[in-house]
Short mmCIF file of N, CA and C in Angstrom, two decimals:
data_model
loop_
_atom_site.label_atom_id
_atom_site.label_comp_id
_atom_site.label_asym_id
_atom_site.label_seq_id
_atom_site.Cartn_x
_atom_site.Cartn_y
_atom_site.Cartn_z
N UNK A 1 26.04 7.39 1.13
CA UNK A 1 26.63 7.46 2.44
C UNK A 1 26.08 8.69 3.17
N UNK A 2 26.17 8.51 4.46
CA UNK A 2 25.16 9.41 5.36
C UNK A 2 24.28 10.20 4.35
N UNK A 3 23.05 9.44 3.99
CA UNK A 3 21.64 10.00 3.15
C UNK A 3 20.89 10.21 4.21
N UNK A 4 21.01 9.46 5.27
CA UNK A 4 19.71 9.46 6.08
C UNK A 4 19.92 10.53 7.05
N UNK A 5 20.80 11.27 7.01
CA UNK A 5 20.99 12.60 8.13
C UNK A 5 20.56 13.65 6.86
N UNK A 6 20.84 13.33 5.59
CA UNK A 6 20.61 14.45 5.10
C UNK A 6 19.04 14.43 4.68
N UNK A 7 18.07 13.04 4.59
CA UNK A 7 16.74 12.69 4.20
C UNK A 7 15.50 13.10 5.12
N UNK A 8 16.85 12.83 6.35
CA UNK A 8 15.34 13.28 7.18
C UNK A 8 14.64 14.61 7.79
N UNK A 9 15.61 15.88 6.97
CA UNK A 9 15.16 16.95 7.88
C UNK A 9 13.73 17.00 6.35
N UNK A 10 13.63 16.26 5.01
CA UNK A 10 12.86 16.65 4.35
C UNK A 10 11.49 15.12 4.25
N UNK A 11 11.79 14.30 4.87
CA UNK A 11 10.69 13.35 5.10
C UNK A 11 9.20 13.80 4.70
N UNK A 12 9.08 14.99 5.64
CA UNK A 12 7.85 15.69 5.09
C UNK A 12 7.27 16.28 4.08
N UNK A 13 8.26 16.24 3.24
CA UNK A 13 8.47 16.52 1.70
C UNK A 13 8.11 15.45 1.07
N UNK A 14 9.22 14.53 1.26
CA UNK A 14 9.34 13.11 0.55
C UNK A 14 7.70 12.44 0.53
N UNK A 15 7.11 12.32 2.11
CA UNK A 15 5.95 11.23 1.95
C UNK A 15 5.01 11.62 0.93
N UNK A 16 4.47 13.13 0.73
CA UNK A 16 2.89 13.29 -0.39
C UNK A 16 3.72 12.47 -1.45
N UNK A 17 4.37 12.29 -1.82
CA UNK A 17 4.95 12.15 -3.73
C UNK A 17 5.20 10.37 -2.95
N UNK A 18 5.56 9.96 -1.94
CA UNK A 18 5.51 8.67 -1.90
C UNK A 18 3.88 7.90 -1.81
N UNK A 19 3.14 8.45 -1.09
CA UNK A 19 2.05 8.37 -0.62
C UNK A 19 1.39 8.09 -2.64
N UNK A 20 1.48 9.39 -3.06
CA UNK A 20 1.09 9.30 -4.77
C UNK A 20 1.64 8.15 -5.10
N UNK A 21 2.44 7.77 -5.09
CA UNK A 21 3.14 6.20 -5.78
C UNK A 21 2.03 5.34 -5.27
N UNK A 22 1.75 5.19 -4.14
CA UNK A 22 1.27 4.20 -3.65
C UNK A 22 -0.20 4.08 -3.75
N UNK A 23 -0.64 5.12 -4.42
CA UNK A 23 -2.18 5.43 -4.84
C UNK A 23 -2.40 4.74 -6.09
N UNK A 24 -1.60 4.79 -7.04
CA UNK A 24 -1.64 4.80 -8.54
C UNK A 24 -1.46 3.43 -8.72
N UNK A 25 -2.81 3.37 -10.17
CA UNK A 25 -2.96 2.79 -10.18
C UNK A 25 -2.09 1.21 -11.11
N UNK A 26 -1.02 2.07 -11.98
CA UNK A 26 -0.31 1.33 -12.12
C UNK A 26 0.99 0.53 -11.51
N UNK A 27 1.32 -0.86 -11.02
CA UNK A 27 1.86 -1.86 -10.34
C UNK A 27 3.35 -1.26 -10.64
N UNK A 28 4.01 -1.01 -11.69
CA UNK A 28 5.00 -0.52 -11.65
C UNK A 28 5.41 1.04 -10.55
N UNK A 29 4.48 1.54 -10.54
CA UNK A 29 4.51 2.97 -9.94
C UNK A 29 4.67 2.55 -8.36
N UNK A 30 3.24 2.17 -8.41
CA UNK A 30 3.42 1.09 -6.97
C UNK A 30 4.74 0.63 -6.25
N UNK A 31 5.19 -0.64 -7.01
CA UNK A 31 6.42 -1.34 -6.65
C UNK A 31 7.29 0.02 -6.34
N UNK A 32 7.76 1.04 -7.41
CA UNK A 32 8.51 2.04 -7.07
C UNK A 32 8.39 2.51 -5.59
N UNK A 33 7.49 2.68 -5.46
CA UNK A 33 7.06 3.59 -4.11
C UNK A 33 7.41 3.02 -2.56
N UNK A 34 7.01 1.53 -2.71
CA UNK A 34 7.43 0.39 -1.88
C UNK A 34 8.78 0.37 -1.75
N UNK A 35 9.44 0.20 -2.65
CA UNK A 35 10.74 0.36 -2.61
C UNK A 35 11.47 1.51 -2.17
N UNK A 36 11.03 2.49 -2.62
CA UNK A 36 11.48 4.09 -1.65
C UNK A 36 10.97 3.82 -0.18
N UNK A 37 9.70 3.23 0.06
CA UNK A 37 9.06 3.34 1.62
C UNK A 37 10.21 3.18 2.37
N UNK A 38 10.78 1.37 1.85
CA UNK A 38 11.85 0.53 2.27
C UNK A 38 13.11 1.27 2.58
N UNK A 39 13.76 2.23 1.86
CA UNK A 39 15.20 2.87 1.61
C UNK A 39 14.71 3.79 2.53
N UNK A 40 13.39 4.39 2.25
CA UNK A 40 13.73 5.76 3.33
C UNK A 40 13.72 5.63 4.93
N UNK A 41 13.12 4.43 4.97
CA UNK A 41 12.62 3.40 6.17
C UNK A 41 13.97 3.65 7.30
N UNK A 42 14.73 3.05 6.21
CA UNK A 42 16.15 1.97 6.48
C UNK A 42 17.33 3.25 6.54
N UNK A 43 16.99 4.35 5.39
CA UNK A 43 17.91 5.02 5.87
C UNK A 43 17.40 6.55 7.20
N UNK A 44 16.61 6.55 7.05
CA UNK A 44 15.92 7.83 8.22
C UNK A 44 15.47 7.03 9.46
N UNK A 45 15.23 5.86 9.50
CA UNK A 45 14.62 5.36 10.68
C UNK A 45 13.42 5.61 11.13
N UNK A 46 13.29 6.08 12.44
CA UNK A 46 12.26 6.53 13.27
C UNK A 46 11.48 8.10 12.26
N UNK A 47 12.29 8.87 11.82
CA UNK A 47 11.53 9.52 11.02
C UNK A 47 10.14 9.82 10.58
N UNK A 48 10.20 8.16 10.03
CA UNK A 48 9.08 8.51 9.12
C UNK A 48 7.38 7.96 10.04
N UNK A 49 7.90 7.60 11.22
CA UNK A 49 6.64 7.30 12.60
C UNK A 49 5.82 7.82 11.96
N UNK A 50 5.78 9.77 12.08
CA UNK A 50 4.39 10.09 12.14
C UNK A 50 3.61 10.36 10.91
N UNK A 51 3.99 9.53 10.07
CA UNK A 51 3.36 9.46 8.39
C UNK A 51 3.02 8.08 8.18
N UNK A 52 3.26 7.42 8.98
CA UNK A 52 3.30 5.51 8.47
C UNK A 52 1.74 5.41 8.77
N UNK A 53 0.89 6.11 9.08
CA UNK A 53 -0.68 5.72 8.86
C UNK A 53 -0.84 6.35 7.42
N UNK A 54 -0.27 6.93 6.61
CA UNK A 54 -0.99 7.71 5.77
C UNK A 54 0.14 6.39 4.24
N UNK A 55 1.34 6.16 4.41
CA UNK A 55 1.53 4.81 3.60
C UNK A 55 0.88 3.71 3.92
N UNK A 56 0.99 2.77 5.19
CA UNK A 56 0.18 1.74 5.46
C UNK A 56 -1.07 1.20 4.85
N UNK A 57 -2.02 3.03 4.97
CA UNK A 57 -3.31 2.48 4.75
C UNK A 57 -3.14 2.47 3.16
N UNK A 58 -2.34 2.96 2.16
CA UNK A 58 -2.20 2.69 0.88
C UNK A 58 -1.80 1.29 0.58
N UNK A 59 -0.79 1.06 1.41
CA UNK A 59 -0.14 -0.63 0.88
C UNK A 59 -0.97 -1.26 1.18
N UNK A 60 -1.99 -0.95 2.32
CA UNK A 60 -2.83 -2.45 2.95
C UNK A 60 -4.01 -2.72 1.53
N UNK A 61 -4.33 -1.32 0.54
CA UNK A 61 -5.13 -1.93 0.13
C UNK A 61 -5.03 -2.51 -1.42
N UNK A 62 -3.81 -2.74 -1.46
CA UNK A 62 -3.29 -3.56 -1.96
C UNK A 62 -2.51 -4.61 -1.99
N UNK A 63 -2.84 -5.08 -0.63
CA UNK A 63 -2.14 -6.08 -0.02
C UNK A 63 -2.89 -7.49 -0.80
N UNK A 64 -3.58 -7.66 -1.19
CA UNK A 64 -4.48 -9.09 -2.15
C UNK A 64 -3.45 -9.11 -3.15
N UNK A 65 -2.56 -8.52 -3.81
CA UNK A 65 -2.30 -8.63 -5.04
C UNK A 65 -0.92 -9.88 -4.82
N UNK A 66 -0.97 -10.51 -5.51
CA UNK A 66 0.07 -11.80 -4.60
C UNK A 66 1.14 -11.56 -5.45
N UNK A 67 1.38 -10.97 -6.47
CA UNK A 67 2.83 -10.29 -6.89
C UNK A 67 3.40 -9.41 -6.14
N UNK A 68 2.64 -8.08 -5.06
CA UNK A 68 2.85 -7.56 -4.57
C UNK A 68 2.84 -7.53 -2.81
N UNK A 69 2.15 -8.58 -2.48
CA UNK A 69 2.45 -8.62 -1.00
C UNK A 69 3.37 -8.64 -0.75
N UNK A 70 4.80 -9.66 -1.02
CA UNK A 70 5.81 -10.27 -0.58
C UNK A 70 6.96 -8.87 -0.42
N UNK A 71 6.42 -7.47 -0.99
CA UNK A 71 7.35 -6.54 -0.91
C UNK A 71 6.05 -5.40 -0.04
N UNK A 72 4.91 -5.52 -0.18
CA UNK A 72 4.31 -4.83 0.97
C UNK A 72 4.62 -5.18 1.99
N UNK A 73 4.75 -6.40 2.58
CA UNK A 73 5.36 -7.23 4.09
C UNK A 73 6.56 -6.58 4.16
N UNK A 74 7.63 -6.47 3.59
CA UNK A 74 8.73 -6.60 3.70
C UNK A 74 8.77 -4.72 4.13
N UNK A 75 8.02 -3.81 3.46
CA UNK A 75 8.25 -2.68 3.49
C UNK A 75 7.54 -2.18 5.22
N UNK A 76 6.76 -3.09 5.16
CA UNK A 76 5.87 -2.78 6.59
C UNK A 76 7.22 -3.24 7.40
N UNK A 77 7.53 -4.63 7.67
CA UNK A 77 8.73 -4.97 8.09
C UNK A 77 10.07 -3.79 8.57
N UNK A 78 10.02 -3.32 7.63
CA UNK A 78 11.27 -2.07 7.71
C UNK A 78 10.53 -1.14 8.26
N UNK A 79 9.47 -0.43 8.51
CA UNK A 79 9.11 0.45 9.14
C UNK A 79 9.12 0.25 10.47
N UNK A 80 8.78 -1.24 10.74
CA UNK A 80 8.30 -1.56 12.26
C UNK A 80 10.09 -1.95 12.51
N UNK A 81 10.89 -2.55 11.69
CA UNK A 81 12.00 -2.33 12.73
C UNK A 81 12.69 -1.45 12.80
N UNK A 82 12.74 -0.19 11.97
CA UNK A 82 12.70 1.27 11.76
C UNK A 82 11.56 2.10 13.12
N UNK A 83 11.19 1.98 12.67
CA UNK A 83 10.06 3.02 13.93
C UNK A 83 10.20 2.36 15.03
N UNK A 84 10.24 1.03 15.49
CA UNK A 84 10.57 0.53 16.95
C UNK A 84 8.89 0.30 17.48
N UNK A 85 8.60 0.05 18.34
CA UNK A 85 6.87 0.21 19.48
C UNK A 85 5.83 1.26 18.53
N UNK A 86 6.50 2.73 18.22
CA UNK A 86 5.37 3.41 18.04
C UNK A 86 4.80 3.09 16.79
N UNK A 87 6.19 2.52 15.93
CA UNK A 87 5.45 2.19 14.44
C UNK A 87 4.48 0.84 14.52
N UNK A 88 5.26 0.05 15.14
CA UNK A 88 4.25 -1.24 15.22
C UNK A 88 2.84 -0.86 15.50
N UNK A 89 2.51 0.22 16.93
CA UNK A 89 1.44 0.51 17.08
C UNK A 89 0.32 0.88 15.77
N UNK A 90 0.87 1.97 15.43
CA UNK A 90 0.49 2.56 13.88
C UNK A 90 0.06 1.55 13.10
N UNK A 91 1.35 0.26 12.68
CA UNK A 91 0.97 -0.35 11.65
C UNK A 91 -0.51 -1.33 11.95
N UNK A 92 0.04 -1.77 13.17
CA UNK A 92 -1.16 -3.09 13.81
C UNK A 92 -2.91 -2.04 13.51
N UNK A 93 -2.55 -0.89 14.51
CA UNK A 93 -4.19 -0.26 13.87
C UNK A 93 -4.89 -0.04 12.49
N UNK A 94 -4.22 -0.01 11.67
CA UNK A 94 -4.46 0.46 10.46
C UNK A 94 -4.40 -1.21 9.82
N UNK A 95 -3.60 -1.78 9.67
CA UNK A 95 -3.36 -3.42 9.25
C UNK A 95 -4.11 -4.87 10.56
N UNK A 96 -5.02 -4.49 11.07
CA UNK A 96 -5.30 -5.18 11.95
C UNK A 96 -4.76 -7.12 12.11
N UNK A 97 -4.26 -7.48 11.10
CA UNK A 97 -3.84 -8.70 10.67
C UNK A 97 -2.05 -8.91 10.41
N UNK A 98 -1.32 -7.66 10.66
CA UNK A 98 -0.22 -7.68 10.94
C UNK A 98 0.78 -8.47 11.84
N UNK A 99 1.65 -9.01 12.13
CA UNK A 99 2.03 -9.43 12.88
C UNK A 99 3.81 -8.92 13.44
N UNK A 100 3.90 -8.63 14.52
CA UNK A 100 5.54 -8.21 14.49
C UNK A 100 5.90 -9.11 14.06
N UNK A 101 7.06 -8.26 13.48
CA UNK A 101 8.70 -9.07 13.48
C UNK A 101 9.66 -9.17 14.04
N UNK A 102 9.04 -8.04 15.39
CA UNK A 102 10.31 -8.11 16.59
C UNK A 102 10.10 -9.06 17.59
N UNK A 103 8.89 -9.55 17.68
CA UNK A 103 8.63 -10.09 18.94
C UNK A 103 9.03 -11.74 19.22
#
């Protein structure tokens, strides 16, 4: 309960060690990381805007893995209805094959 007032004055903390999840090369570590993207997404909101090029371009390049898309979508998903316009912007440049989910 209220995490996300207390998450977001350290966001900038949080992303390097999320960003590392999302590097590594093991699928479990991965999934972890996706799943934090999602929570911190959902609970900080707009927050995490000016870092979502530096996750994105990690999830996108593992976006082929077809165990793992269906929760890369979903995490992009929460950012863009989390971040609002500026995240979509972010995500669409970096994911050129993206599509909203607001529109």
């Amino acid at each position: 309960e209220n995490g996300g007032a207390k998450a977001t004055p350290l966001v900038h903390l949080i992303v390097p060690s999320l960003r590392a999840a999302l590097v590594s090369p093991n699928k479990k570590v991965f999934a972890g990381g996706l799943e934090a993207v999602i929570q911190l997404s959902d609970a900080t909101r707009d927050a995490l805007n000016p870092h979502i090029h530096v996750l994105v371009v990690q999830m996108n390049k593992r976006n082929s893995d077809k165990e793992l898309a269906p929760t890369i979508l979903k995490a992009m998903q929460s950012l863009e209805e989390q971040g609002g316009p500026q995240a979509f912007a972010v995500i669409k440049s970096k994911v050129p094959t993206y599509c909203s989910v607001l529109i």
